[in-house]
């Protein structure tokens, strides 16, 4: 977008990129339905191939939910082939985006297990990792990690109560390059080192939460912490459970 100095630009990102693989093949689109869908449709996409869109018309969240993706935000998906366990990718990506936002914007988010970054208690980033299977063999051949960051966004009710945004002036090209660099680093690091960082920025231990397991009734529990596999350990009526997926909402004072 040559006419918009604040816009996402492939050339500027490339100039800032210090990765081996991530973002080395990079496409920037004005608009697409979903960068995850776009990348999953590229059967021959190589490890690290990245698609960024300036807006998405059908941005995806987990469980078929929608991720609002207005112009101004950063919507990025990376193809990961044969690297970390797919189940660990979201944790590694959350740590990576946390580091990137801290280094580029000097803003310290908190991580909400498992895939959200919050700023002042509001969600500014969501992450969706989807497995990719070979259409011929049905075997898992990789994972697409999609990261949506709100920048200068104003949301309509009811989303305005929970969604937040990084400030409008953020350098999205520097942010995209930093996300890719940090993601590469977090994929290389031993999982326990990533978890140490993740736990340090995920202040959920001791908090009361509502757990909404898919297809089952919600229940109240207290968070004990995050175990060595990245699962959220909650205690309910004296019983300990490790959650590997599912929705958890924090009980907030407001
Ligand atoms: C997520 O799902 O948060 C994962 C979002 C991943 C988006 C990226 S953008 C690039 C790539 N391409 C895609 O199509 N997706 C990925 P989940 O935890 O299920 O949260 C979805 C919920 O967050 C919604 O039901 C809303 O309540 C809320 N939400 C929707 N849009 C939001 C936004 N822009 N900011 C904050 N919260 C939002």
PDB file of C-alpha atoms and ligand atoms in Angstrom:
ATOM      1  CA  UNK A   1       0.000   0.000   0.000  1.00  0.00           C
ATOM      2  CA  UNK A   2       2.360   2.637  -1.245  1.00  0.00           C
ATOM      3  CA  UNK A   3      -0.019   5.483  -0.436  1.00  0.00           C
ATOM      4  CA  UNK A   4      -0.313   4.571   3.220  1.00  0.00           C
ATOM      5  CA  UNK A   5       2.923   5.044   5.155  1.00  0.00           C
ATOM      6  CA  UNK A   6       1.445   3.225   8.162  1.00  0.00           C
ATOM      7  CA  UNK A   7       0.247   0.280   6.121  1.00  0.00           C
ATOM      8  CA  UNK A   8       1.575  -3.245   6.079  1.00  0.00           C
ATOM      9  CA  UNK A   9       4.142  -3.575   3.303  1.00  0.00           C
ATOM     10  CA  UNK A  10       5.966  -6.770   2.290  1.00  0.00           C
ATOM     11  CA  UNK A  11       9.118  -4.891   1.296  1.00  0.00           C
ATOM     12  CA  UNK A  12       9.420  -3.161   4.656  1.00  0.00           C
ATOM     13  CA  UNK A  13       8.829  -6.378   6.547  1.00  0.00           C
ATOM     14  CA  UNK A  14      11.486  -8.180   4.493  1.00  0.00           C
ATOM     15  CA  UNK A  15      13.984  -5.427   5.237  1.00  0.00           C
ATOM     16  CA  UNK A  16      13.454  -5.962   8.973  1.00  0.00           C
ATOM     17  CA  UNK A  17      13.404  -9.746   8.967  1.00  0.00           C
ATOM     18  CA  UNK A  18      16.223 -11.757  10.580  1.00  0.00           C
ATOM     19  CA  UNK A  19      14.731 -15.228  10.386  1.00  0.00           C
ATOM     20  CA  UNK A  20      16.004 -18.407   8.752  1.00  0.00           C
ATOM     21  CA  UNK A  21      12.630 -19.622   7.480  1.00  0.00           C
ATOM     22  CA  UNK A  22       9.647 -17.771   8.881  1.00  0.00           C
ATOM     23  CA  UNK A  23       8.406 -15.060   6.532  1.00  0.00           C
ATOM     24  CA  UNK A  24      11.036 -15.863   3.868  1.00  0.00           C
ATOM     25  CA  UNK A  25       8.131 -16.561   1.508  1.00  0.00           C
ATOM     26  CA  UNK A  26       5.742 -13.719   2.237  1.00  0.00           C
ATOM     27  CA  UNK A  27       2.501 -12.566   0.663  1.00  0.00           C
ATOM     28  CA  UNK A  28       0.693  -9.410   1.747  1.00  0.00           C
ATOM     29  CA  UNK A  29      -2.931  -9.130   0.639  1.00  0.00           C
ATOM     30  CA  UNK A  30      -5.289  -6.195   0.916  1.00  0.00           C
ATOM     31  CA  UNK A  31      -8.143  -8.454   1.800  1.00  0.00           C
ATOM     32  CA  UNK A  32      -8.878 -12.133   2.176  1.00  0.00           C
ATOM     33  CA  UNK A  33     -11.525 -14.193   3.921  1.00  0.00           C
ATOM     34  CA  UNK A  34      -9.013 -15.656   6.377  1.00  0.00           C
ATOM     35  CA  UNK A  35      -5.226 -15.826   6.213  1.00  0.00           C
ATOM     36  CA  UNK A  36      -5.404 -19.284   7.840  1.00  0.00           C
ATOM     37  CA  UNK A  37      -7.776 -20.484   5.110  1.00  0.00           C
ATOM     38  CA  UNK A  38      -5.611 -18.868   2.421  1.00  0.00           C
ATOM     39  CA  UNK A  39      -2.487 -20.655   3.621  1.00  0.00           C
ATOM     40  CA  UNK A  40      -4.201 -23.998   4.200  1.00  0.00           C
ATOM     41  CA  UNK A  41      -5.389 -23.898   0.605  1.00  0.00           C
ATOM     42  CA  UNK A  42      -1.744 -23.717  -0.569  1.00  0.00           C
ATOM     43  CA  UNK A  43      -0.924 -27.396  -0.565  1.00  0.00           C
ATOM     44  CA  UNK A  44       2.690 -26.778  -1.499  1.00  0.00           C
ATOM     45  CA  UNK A  45       3.329 -24.052   1.050  1.00  0.00           C
ATOM     46  CA  UNK A  46       6.820 -24.411   2.486  1.00  0.00           C
ATOM     47  CA  UNK A  47       7.823 -24.220   6.141  1.00  0.00           C
ATOM     48  CA  UNK A  48       7.694 -20.600   7.229  1.00  0.00           C
ATOM     49  CA  UNK A  49       5.528 -19.391   4.352  1.00  0.00           C
ATOM     50  CA  UNK A  50       3.542 -16.432   5.605  1.00  0.00           C
ATOM     51  CA  UNK A  51       0.369 -14.670   4.531  1.00  0.00           C
ATOM     52  CA  UNK A  52      -0.579 -11.305   5.954  1.00  0.00           C
ATOM     53  CA  UNK A  53      -3.816  -9.465   5.213  1.00  0.00           C
ATOM     54  CA  UNK A  54      -4.733  -5.837   5.824  1.00  0.00           C
ATOM     55  CA  UNK A  55      -8.271  -6.980   6.627  1.00  0.00           C
ATOM     56  CA  UNK A  56     -10.189 -10.239   6.722  1.00  0.00           C
ATOM     57  CA  UNK A  57     -13.807 -10.692   5.747  1.00  0.00           C
ATOM     58  CA  UNK A  58     -14.245 -13.996   7.593  1.00  0.00           C
ATOM     59  CA  UNK A  59     -11.498 -14.078  10.221  1.00  0.00           C
ATOM     60  CA  UNK A  60     -11.735 -17.279  12.211  1.00  0.00           C
ATOM     61  CA  UNK A  61     -11.536 -17.935  15.920  1.00  0.00           C
ATOM     62  CA  UNK A  62     -11.680 -21.321  17.618  1.00  0.00           C
ATOM     63  CA  UNK A  63     -14.757 -23.549  17.437  1.00  0.00           C
ATOM     64  CA  UNK A  64     -16.117 -21.771  14.383  1.00  0.00           C
ATOM     65  CA  UNK A  65     -16.218 -18.394  16.101  1.00  0.00           C
ATOM     66  CA  UNK A  66     -15.531 -15.184  14.262  1.00  0.00           C
ATOM     67  CA  UNK A  67     -12.501 -12.958  14.708  1.00  0.00           C
ATOM     68  CA  UNK A  68     -13.357  -9.363  13.785  1.00  0.00           C
ATOM     69  CA  UNK A  69     -10.618  -8.149  11.477  1.00  0.00           C
ATOM     70  CA  UNK A  70     -11.096  -4.520  10.488  1.00  0.00           C
ATOM     71  CA  UNK A  71      -8.574  -2.553   8.422  1.00  0.00           C
ATOM     72  CA  UNK A  72      -5.714  -1.330  10.588  1.00  0.00           C
ATOM     73  CA  UNK A  73      -5.014  -4.585  12.399  1.00  0.00           C
ATOM     74  CA  UNK A  74      -2.351  -7.191  11.703  1.00  0.00           C
ATOM     75  CA  UNK A  75      -3.632 -10.589  10.543  1.00  0.00           C
ATOM     76  CA  UNK A  76      -0.854 -13.049   9.925  1.00  0.00           C
ATOM     77  CA  UNK A  77      -0.598 -16.798   9.330  1.00  0.00           C
ATOM     78  CA  UNK A  78       2.529 -18.958   9.158  1.00  0.00           C
ATOM     79  CA  UNK A  79       2.897 -22.477   7.789  1.00  0.00           C
ATOM     80  CA  UNK A  80       4.859 -24.723  10.119  1.00  0.00           C
ATOM     81  CA  UNK A  81       6.115 -28.020   8.737  1.00  0.00           C
ATOM     82  CA  UNK A  82       7.676 -30.718  10.840  1.00  0.00           C
ATOM     83  CA  UNK A  83       8.556 -28.584  13.830  1.00  0.00           C
ATOM     84  CA  UNK A  84       7.185 -28.360  17.344  1.00  0.00           C
ATOM     85  CA  UNK A  85       4.315 -30.544  18.473  1.00  0.00           C
ATOM     86  CA  UNK A  86       1.159 -28.950  17.028  1.00  0.00           C
ATOM     87  CA  UNK A  87      -0.333 -28.936  20.527  1.00  0.00           C
ATOM     88  CA  UNK A  88       2.483 -26.698  21.740  1.00  0.00           C
ATOM     89  CA  UNK A  89       2.372 -24.219  18.885  1.00  0.00           C
ATOM     90  CA  UNK A  90      -0.254 -21.907  20.381  1.00  0.00           C
ATOM     91  CA  UNK A  91       1.670 -21.654  23.679  1.00  0.00           C
ATOM     92  CA  UNK A  92       4.909 -20.939  21.822  1.00  0.00           C
ATOM     93  CA  UNK A  93       3.150 -18.353  19.629  1.00  0.00           C
ATOM     94  CA  UNK A  94       1.568 -16.574  22.603  1.00  0.00           C
ATOM     95  CA  UNK A  95       4.995 -16.227  24.227  1.00  0.00           C
ATOM     96  CA  UNK A  96       6.407 -14.978  20.906  1.00  0.00           C
ATOM     97  CA  UNK A  97       3.719 -12.341  20.356  1.00  0.00           C
ATOM     98  CA  UNK A  98       4.095 -11.227  23.962  1.00  0.00           C
ATOM     99  CA  UNK A  99       7.822 -10.653  23.380  1.00  0.00           C
ATOM    100  CA  UNK A 100       7.209  -8.898  20.068  1.00  0.00           C
ATOM    101  CA  UNK A 101       4.649  -6.470  21.515  1.00  0.00           C
ATOM    102  CA  UNK A 102       7.002  -5.730  24.398  1.00  0.00           C
ATOM    103  CA  UNK A 103       9.966  -5.041  22.135  1.00  0.00           C
ATOM    104  CA  UNK A 104       8.186  -3.050  19.398  1.00  0.00           C
ATOM    105  CA  UNK A 105       5.476  -1.236  21.375  1.00  0.00           C
ATOM    106  CA  UNK A 106       7.046  -1.248  24.866  1.00  0.00           C
ATOM    107  CA  UNK A 107       3.714  -2.598  26.117  1.00  0.00           C
ATOM    108  CA  UNK A 108       3.477  -5.470  28.553  1.00  0.00           C
ATOM    109  CA  UNK A 109       0.460  -7.660  27.811  1.00  0.00           C
ATOM    110  CA  UNK A 110      -0.696 -10.487  29.975  1.00  0.00           C
ATOM    111  CA  UNK A 111      -1.385 -13.920  28.557  1.00  0.00           C
ATOM    112  CA  UNK A 112      -4.774 -15.495  29.102  1.00  0.00           C
ATOM    113  CA  UNK A 113      -4.515 -19.251  28.703  1.00  0.00           C
ATOM    114  CA  UNK A 114      -4.422 -20.498  26.168  1.00  0.00           C
ATOM    115  CA  UNK A 115      -4.464 -18.257  23.135  1.00  0.00           C
ATOM    116  CA  UNK A 116      -5.224 -14.671  24.123  1.00  0.00           C
ATOM    117  CA  UNK A 117      -3.108 -11.649  24.907  1.00  0.00           C
ATOM    118  CA  UNK A 118      -4.728  -8.982  27.058  1.00  0.00           C
ATOM    119  CA  UNK A 119      -3.816  -5.365  27.512  1.00  0.00           C
ATOM    120  CA  UNK A 120      -5.432  -3.734  30.556  1.00  0.00           C
ATOM    121  CA  UNK A 121      -7.701  -6.777  30.781  1.00  0.00           C
ATOM    122  CA  UNK A 122      -8.881  -6.533  27.166  1.00  0.00           C
ATOM    123  CA  UNK A 123      -8.108  -8.956  24.392  1.00  0.00           C
ATOM    124  CA  UNK A 124      -5.763  -7.438  21.833  1.00  0.00           C
ATOM    125  CA  UNK A 125      -4.590 -10.660  20.209  1.00  0.00           C
ATOM    126  CA  UNK A 126      -6.037 -14.064  19.430  1.00  0.00           C
ATOM    127  CA  UNK A 127      -4.167 -17.090  18.099  1.00  0.00           C
ATOM    128  CA  UNK A 128      -5.611 -20.002  16.149  1.00  0.00           C
ATOM    129  CA  UNK A 129      -3.457 -23.027  15.274  1.00  0.00           C
ATOM    130  CA  UNK A 130      -4.953 -25.501  12.827  1.00  0.00           C
ATOM    131  CA  UNK A 131      -3.485 -28.800  11.714  1.00  0.00           C
ATOM    132  CA  UNK A 132      -2.930 -29.356   8.000  1.00  0.00           C
ATOM    133  CA  UNK A 133      -3.474 -32.819   6.520  1.00  0.00           C
ATOM    134  CA  UNK A 134      -2.437 -34.237   3.184  1.00  0.00           C
ATOM    135  CA  UNK A 135      -5.551 -34.647   1.010  1.00  0.00           C
ATOM    136  CA  UNK A 136      -4.014 -37.849  -0.380  1.00  0.00           C
ATOM    137  CA  UNK A 137      -3.023 -39.665   2.785  1.00  0.00           C
ATOM    138  CA  UNK A 138      -5.003 -37.787   5.442  1.00  0.00           C
ATOM    139  CA  UNK A 139      -1.806 -37.560   7.505  1.00  0.00           C
ATOM    140  CA  UNK A 140      -0.839 -34.452   9.416  1.00  0.00           C
ATOM    141  CA  UNK A 141       1.714 -32.557   7.338  1.00  0.00           C
ATOM    142  CA  UNK A 142       1.972 -29.341   9.291  1.00  0.00           C
ATOM    143  CA  UNK A 143       0.159 -26.650  11.177  1.00  0.00           C
ATOM    144  CA  UNK A 144      -0.967 -23.159  10.295  1.00  0.00           C
ATOM    145  CA  UNK A 145      -0.518 -20.702  13.118  1.00  0.00           C
ATOM    146  CA  UNK A 146      -2.740 -17.626  12.729  1.00  0.00           C
ATOM    147  CA  UNK A 147      -2.228 -14.509  14.788  1.00  0.00           C
ATOM    148  CA  UNK A 148      -4.638 -11.575  14.851  1.00  0.00           C
ATOM    149  CA  UNK A 149      -3.539  -8.331  16.503  1.00  0.00           C
ATOM    150  CA  UNK A 150      -5.884  -5.389  16.939  1.00  0.00           C
ATOM    151  CA  UNK A 151      -4.301  -2.050  16.140  1.00  0.00           C
ATOM    152  CA  UNK A 152      -6.170   1.239  16.542  1.00  0.00           C
ATOM    153  CA  UNK A 153      -9.492  -0.608  16.407  1.00  0.00           C
ATOM    154  CA  UNK A 154     -12.797   0.634  17.800  1.00  0.00           C
ATOM    155  CA  UNK A 155     -15.267  -2.165  18.453  1.00  0.00           C
ATOM    156  CA  UNK A 156     -19.060  -2.095  18.536  1.00  0.00           C
ATOM    157  CA  UNK A 157     -21.016  -3.520  21.464  1.00  0.00           C
ATOM    158  CA  UNK A 158     -20.894  -6.166  22.790  1.00  0.00           C
ATOM    159  CA  UNK A 159     -17.281  -6.748  21.706  1.00  0.00           C
ATOM    160  CA  UNK A 160     -16.224  -3.330  23.043  1.00  0.00           C
ATOM    161  CA  UNK A 161     -16.536  -4.725  26.577  1.00  0.00           C
ATOM    162  CA  UNK A 162     -13.862  -7.368  26.105  1.00  0.00           C
ATOM    163  CA  UNK A 163     -11.772  -6.390  23.073  1.00  0.00           C
ATOM    164  CA  UNK A 164      -8.947  -3.897  23.183  1.00  0.00           C
ATOM    165  CA  UNK A 165      -6.348  -2.631  20.827  1.00  0.00           C
ATOM    166  CA  UNK A 166      -2.734  -1.641  20.481  1.00  0.00           C
ATOM    167  CA  UNK A 167      -2.401   2.096  19.810  1.00  0.00           C
ATOM    168  CA  UNK A 168      -3.010   3.285  16.240  1.00  0.00           C
ATOM    169  CA  UNK A 169       0.560   4.529  15.762  1.00  0.00           C
ATOM    170  CA  UNK A 170       2.180   1.121  16.144  1.00  0.00           C
ATOM    171  CA  UNK A 171       4.660   0.225  13.395  1.00  0.00           C
ATOM    172  CA  UNK A 172       2.926  -2.854  11.994  1.00  0.00           C
ATOM    173  CA  UNK A 173       5.826  -3.778   9.743  1.00  0.00           C
ATOM    174  CA  UNK A 174       8.224  -3.828  12.674  1.00  0.00           C
ATOM    175  CA  UNK A 175       5.617  -5.724  14.667  1.00  0.00           C
ATOM    176  CA  UNK A 176       5.114  -8.330  11.927  1.00  0.00           C
ATOM    177  CA  UNK A 177       8.882  -8.832  11.579  1.00  0.00           C
ATOM    178  CA  UNK A 178       9.271  -9.116  15.359  1.00  0.00           C
ATOM    179  CA  UNK A 179       6.405 -11.616  15.614  1.00  0.00           C
ATOM    180  CA  UNK A 180       8.073 -13.797  12.964  1.00  0.00           C
ATOM    181  CA  UNK A 181      11.528 -13.522  14.587  1.00  0.00           C
ATOM    182  CA  UNK A 182      10.213 -14.275  18.062  1.00  0.00           C
ATOM    183  CA  UNK A 183       8.051 -17.117  16.781  1.00  0.00           C
ATOM    184  CA  UNK A 184      11.075 -18.722  15.153  1.00  0.00           C
ATOM    185  CA  UNK A 185      12.986 -18.348  18.430  1.00  0.00           C
ATOM    186  CA  UNK A 186      10.118 -19.756  20.505  1.00  0.00           C
ATOM    187  CA  UNK A 187       9.805 -22.746  18.156  1.00  0.00           C
ATOM    188  CA  UNK A 188      13.540 -23.437  18.553  1.00  0.00           C
ATOM    189  CA  UNK A 189      13.598 -23.126  22.324  1.00  0.00           C
ATOM    190  CA  UNK A 190      13.023 -26.122  24.604  1.00  0.00           C
ATOM    191  CA  UNK A 191       9.366 -26.176  25.631  1.00  0.00           C
ATOM    192  CA  UNK A 192      10.182 -25.805  29.327  1.00  0.00           C
ATOM    193  CA  UNK A 193      11.989 -22.528  28.637  1.00  0.00           C
ATOM    194  CA  UNK A 194       8.989 -21.227  26.676  1.00  0.00           C
ATOM    195  CA  UNK A 195       6.678 -22.329  29.476  1.00  0.00           C
ATOM    196  CA  UNK A 196       8.753 -20.474  32.040  1.00  0.00           C
ATOM    197  CA  UNK A 197       8.207 -17.255  30.073  1.00  0.00           C
ATOM    198  CA  UNK A 198       4.543 -18.063  29.421  1.00  0.00           C
ATOM    199  CA  UNK A 199       3.827 -18.717  33.115  1.00  0.00           C
ATOM    200  CA  UNK A 200       5.618 -15.549  34.158  1.00  0.00           C
ATOM    201  CA  UNK A 201       3.234 -13.506  32.014  1.00  0.00           C
ATOM    202  CA  UNK A 202       0.064 -15.511  32.583  1.00  0.00           C
ATOM    203  CA  UNK A 203      -1.153 -14.352  35.986  1.00  0.00           C
ATOM    204  CA  UNK A 204      -4.022 -16.815  36.306  1.00  0.00           C
ATOM    205  CA  UNK A 205      -2.828 -18.940  39.233  1.00  0.00           C
ATOM    206  CA  UNK A 206      -5.154 -18.521  42.199  1.00  0.00           C
ATOM    207  CA  UNK A 207      -7.922 -16.953  40.119  1.00  0.00           C
ATOM    208  CA  UNK A 208     -11.503 -18.159  40.050  1.00  0.00           C
ATOM    209  CA  UNK A 209     -12.709 -19.058  36.577  1.00  0.00           C
ATOM    210  CA  UNK A 210     -15.702 -20.473  34.802  1.00  0.00           C
ATOM    211  CA  UNK A 211     -14.744 -23.446  32.669  1.00  0.00           C
ATOM    212  CA  UNK A 212     -16.926 -24.086  29.627  1.00  0.00           C
ATOM    213  CA  UNK A 213     -16.035 -27.484  28.258  1.00  0.00           C
ATOM    214  CA  UNK A 214     -17.467 -27.907  24.786  1.00  0.00           C
ATOM    215  CA  UNK A 215     -20.753 -29.780  24.865  1.00  0.00           C
ATOM    216  CA  UNK A 216     -20.850 -29.941  28.675  1.00  0.00           C
ATOM    217  CA  UNK A 217     -22.295 -27.628  31.330  1.00  0.00           C
ATOM    218  CA  UNK A 218     -20.017 -24.870  32.634  1.00  0.00           C
ATOM    219  CA  UNK A 219     -18.505 -25.110  36.106  1.00  0.00           C
ATOM    220  CA  UNK A 220     -16.606 -22.904  38.532  1.00  0.00           C
ATOM    221  CA  UNK A 221     -13.046 -23.726  39.486  1.00  0.00           C
ATOM    222  CA  UNK A 222      -9.844 -22.194  40.822  1.00  0.00           C
ATOM    223  CA  UNK A 223      -6.707 -22.112  38.715  1.00  0.00           C
ATOM    224  CA  UNK A 224      -3.704 -23.829  40.215  1.00  0.00           C
ATOM    225  CA  UNK A 225      -1.286 -23.190  37.374  1.00  0.00           C
ATOM    226  CA  UNK A 226      -0.004 -24.479  34.052  1.00  0.00           C
ATOM    227  CA  UNK A 227       1.563 -27.912  33.920  1.00  0.00           C
ATOM    228  CA  UNK A 228       4.620 -29.033  31.962  1.00  0.00           C
ATOM    229  CA  UNK A 229       2.524 -29.869  28.912  1.00  0.00           C
ATOM    230  CA  UNK A 230       0.978 -26.409  28.844  1.00  0.00           C
ATOM    231  CA  UNK A 231      -2.365 -27.553  30.230  1.00  0.00           C
ATOM    232  CA  UNK A 232      -4.332 -25.377  32.633  1.00  0.00           C
ATOM    233  CA  UNK A 233      -4.633 -27.109  35.978  1.00  0.00           C
ATOM    234  CA  UNK A 234      -7.825 -26.224  37.841  1.00  0.00           C
ATOM    235  CA  UNK A 235      -9.217 -27.402  41.150  1.00  0.00           C
ATOM    236  CA  UNK A 236     -12.918 -28.074  41.475  1.00  0.00           C
ATOM    237  CA  UNK A 237     -14.404 -29.352  44.714  1.00  0.00           C
ATOM    238  CA  UNK A 238     -11.002 -30.593  45.862  1.00  0.00           C
ATOM    239  CA  UNK A 239     -10.367 -32.413  42.586  1.00  0.00           C
ATOM    240  CA  UNK A 240      -7.600 -31.450  40.232  1.00  0.00           C
ATOM    241  CA  UNK A 241      -8.120 -31.416  36.461  1.00  0.00           C
ATOM    242  CA  UNK A 242      -5.775 -30.565  33.618  1.00  0.00           C
ATOM    243  CA  UNK A 243      -7.489 -28.839  30.712  1.00  0.00           C
ATOM    244  CA  UNK A 244      -5.937 -29.006  27.285  1.00  0.00           C
ATOM    245  CA  UNK A 245      -8.618 -27.082  25.487  1.00  0.00           C
ATOM    246  CA  UNK A 246     -11.919 -25.452  26.218  1.00  0.00           C
ATOM    247  CA  UNK A 247     -12.996 -22.012  27.157  1.00  0.00           C
ATOM    248  CA  UNK A 248     -12.136 -20.408  30.449  1.00  0.00           C
ATOM    249  CA  UNK A 249     -13.444 -17.029  31.542  1.00  0.00           C
ATOM    250  CA  UNK A 250     -11.919 -15.026  34.322  1.00  0.00           C
ATOM    251  CA  UNK A 251     -14.135 -13.686  37.083  1.00  0.00           C
ATOM    252  CA  UNK A 252     -13.492  -9.993  37.092  1.00  0.00           C
ATOM    253  CA  UNK A 253     -14.388  -7.413  39.694  1.00  0.00           C
ATOM    254  CA  UNK A 254     -16.031  -5.044  37.188  1.00  0.00           C
TER     255      UNK A 254
HETATM  256  C1  LIG B   1      -9.270 -16.509  18.708  1.00  0.00           C
HETATM  257  O1  LIG B   1     -10.343 -17.362  18.835  1.00  0.00           O
HETATM  258  O2  LIG B   1      -9.041 -15.567  19.418  1.00  0.00           O
HETATM  259  C2  LIG B   1      -8.350 -16.820  17.527  1.00  0.00           C
HETATM  260  C3  LIG B   1      -8.253 -15.657  16.586  1.00  0.00           C
HETATM  261  C4  LIG B   1      -7.254 -15.910  15.483  1.00  0.00           C
HETATM  262  C5  LIG B   1      -7.314 -14.835  14.468  1.00  0.00           C
HETATM  263  C6  LIG B   1      -6.221 -14.970  13.447  1.00  0.00           C
HETATM  264  S1  LIG B   1      -6.153 -13.584  12.391  1.00  0.00           S
HETATM  265  C7  LIG B   1      -5.110 -14.397  11.323  1.00  0.00           C
HETATM  266  C8  LIG B   1      -5.620 -15.826  11.215  1.00  0.00           C
HETATM  267  N1  LIG B   1      -6.654 -15.964  10.218  1.00  0.00           N
HETATM  268  C9  LIG B   1      -7.835 -16.323  10.753  1.00  0.00           C
HETATM  269  O3  LIG B   1      -8.885 -16.509  10.122  1.00  0.00           O
HETATM  270  N2  LIG B   1      -7.697 -16.443  12.085  1.00  0.00           N
HETATM  271  C10 LIG B   1      -6.343 -16.180  12.517  1.00  0.00           C
HETATM  272  P1  LIG B   1     -11.248 -17.471  20.102  1.00  0.00           P
HETATM  273  O4  LIG B   1     -10.410 -17.694  21.328  1.00  0.00           O
HETATM  274  O5  LIG B   1     -12.253 -18.486  19.746  1.00  0.00           O
HETATM  275  O6  LIG B   1     -11.900 -16.058  20.268  1.00  0.00           O
HETATM  276  C11 LIG B   1     -12.951 -15.625  19.449  1.00  0.00           C
HETATM  277  C12 LIG B   1     -13.791 -14.683  20.307  1.00  0.00           C
HETATM  278  O7  LIG B   1     -13.037 -13.473  20.557  1.00  0.00           O
HETATM  279  C13 LIG B   1     -15.067 -14.222  19.607  1.00  0.00           C
HETATM  280  O8  LIG B   1     -16.120 -15.100  19.853  1.00  0.00           O
HETATM  281  C14 LIG B   1     -15.280 -12.847  20.221  1.00  0.00           C
HETATM  282  O9  LIG B   1     -15.888 -12.955  21.498  1.00  0.00           O
HETATM  283  C15 LIG B   1     -13.881 -12.337  20.468  1.00  0.00           C
HETATM  284  N3  LIG B   1     -13.370 -11.529  19.358  1.00  0.00           N
HETATM  285  C16 LIG B   1     -13.724 -11.546  18.047  1.00  0.00           C
HETATM  286  N4  LIG B   1     -12.979 -10.693  17.340  1.00  0.00           N
HETATM  287  C17 LIG B   1     -12.125 -10.101  18.214  1.00  0.00           C
HETATM  288  C18 LIG B   1     -11.103  -9.146  18.086  1.00  0.00           C
HETATM  289  N5  LIG B   1     -10.751  -8.611  16.915  1.00  0.00           N
HETATM  290  N6  LIG B   1     -10.451  -8.775  19.209  1.00  0.00           N
HETATM  291  C19 LIG B   1     -10.750  -9.302  20.401  1.00  0.00           C
HETATM  292  N7  LIG B   1     -11.707 -10.211  20.591  1.00  0.00           N
HETATM  293  C20 LIG B   1     -12.388 -10.624  19.506  1.00  0.00           C
END
